C-alpha positions as CSV (number, residue, x, y, z in Angstrom):
1,M,2.1,-9.2,46.8
2,K,4.4,-7.3,44.8
3,R,4.1,-10.1,42.5
4,I,0.8,-9.3,41.4
5,V,0.7,-5.9,41.3
6,F,3.6,-5.3,39.0
7,P,2.2,-7.4,36.4
8,I,-1.3,-6.1,36.8
9,I,0.1,-2.6,36.6
10,V,2.7,-3.1,33.3
11,L,-0.2,-4.7,31.6
12,A,-2.9,-1.5,32.6
13,I,0.0,0.5,31.1
14,M,0.7,-1.6,27.7
15,V,-3.2,-1.9,27.2
16,T,-4.0,2.4,27.7
17,T,-0.8,3.0,25.1
18,S,-2.2,0.3,22.7
19,C,-5.3,2.0,22.5
20,S,-4.0,5.6,21.6
21,Q,-1.9,5.0,18.8
22,Q,-2.8,6.3,15.7
23,K,-4.1,3.7,13.0
24,A,-1.7,3.3,10.4
25,S,-2.7,3.7,6.7
26,Q,-3.7,1.0,5.1
27,N,-2.2,0.3,1.3
28,D,-3.9,-2.9,-0.9
29,G,-0.8,-3.3,-2.8
30,L,-2.8,-2.5,-5.9
31,N,-3.8,0.8,-7.6
32,L,-6.8,-0.1,-10.1
33,A,-6.4,3.5,-11.2
34,N,-3.6,1.7,-12.9
35,L,-5.6,-0.8,-14.9
36,D,-6.7,-0.3,-18.2
37,T,-10.1,-1.8,-18.5
38,T,-10.2,-1.4,-22.0
39,A,-7.6,-4.2,-22.6
40,T,-8.5,-7.8,-22.4
41,P,-6.4,-9.8,-20.0
42,G,-6.5,-12.5,-21.7
43,E,-5.0,-10.6,-24.9
44,S,-2.4,-8.1,-23.7
45,F,-2.0,-8.5,-20.2
46,Y,1.3,-6.3,-19.9
47,Q,-1.2,-3.6,-21.4
48,Y,-3.9,-4.1,-19.0
49,A,-2.5,-4.6,-16.1
50,T,0.3,-1.3,-16.7
51,G,-2.0,0.7,-19.7
52,G,-3.4,3.1,-16.8
53,W,0.0,4.2,-15.3
54,Q,1.1,4.5,-19.1
55,K,-1.0,6.6,-20.1
56,A,-1.1,8.7,-16.4
57,N,3.1,9.1,-17.3
58,P,4.3,9.3,-20.4
59,I,7.3,9.2,-21.6
60,P,8.7,12.8,-22.6
61,D,10.0,13.1,-25.8
62,E,13.6,13.6,-25.2
63,Y,13.9,10.2,-23.9
64,A,13.6,6.6,-25.5
65,R,12.3,4.4,-22.3
66,Y,12.4,4.9,-18.2
67,G,15.2,3.5,-16.7
68,S,18.8,4.1,-15.8
């Protein structure tokens, strides 16, 4: 009897606790705001892929580039 009741209790606890967890936020990994849709990907893919980010994050005048 113990061999049947214990797994059922453990399974019931696992099911109830897994249902109450908050859903993790999903991140697609691609932020469309970083794209520059005015650039043609076939001519300048770098500008197309990073142009939006470059416009939103300009390099300050006292620095020549980003980096360390």
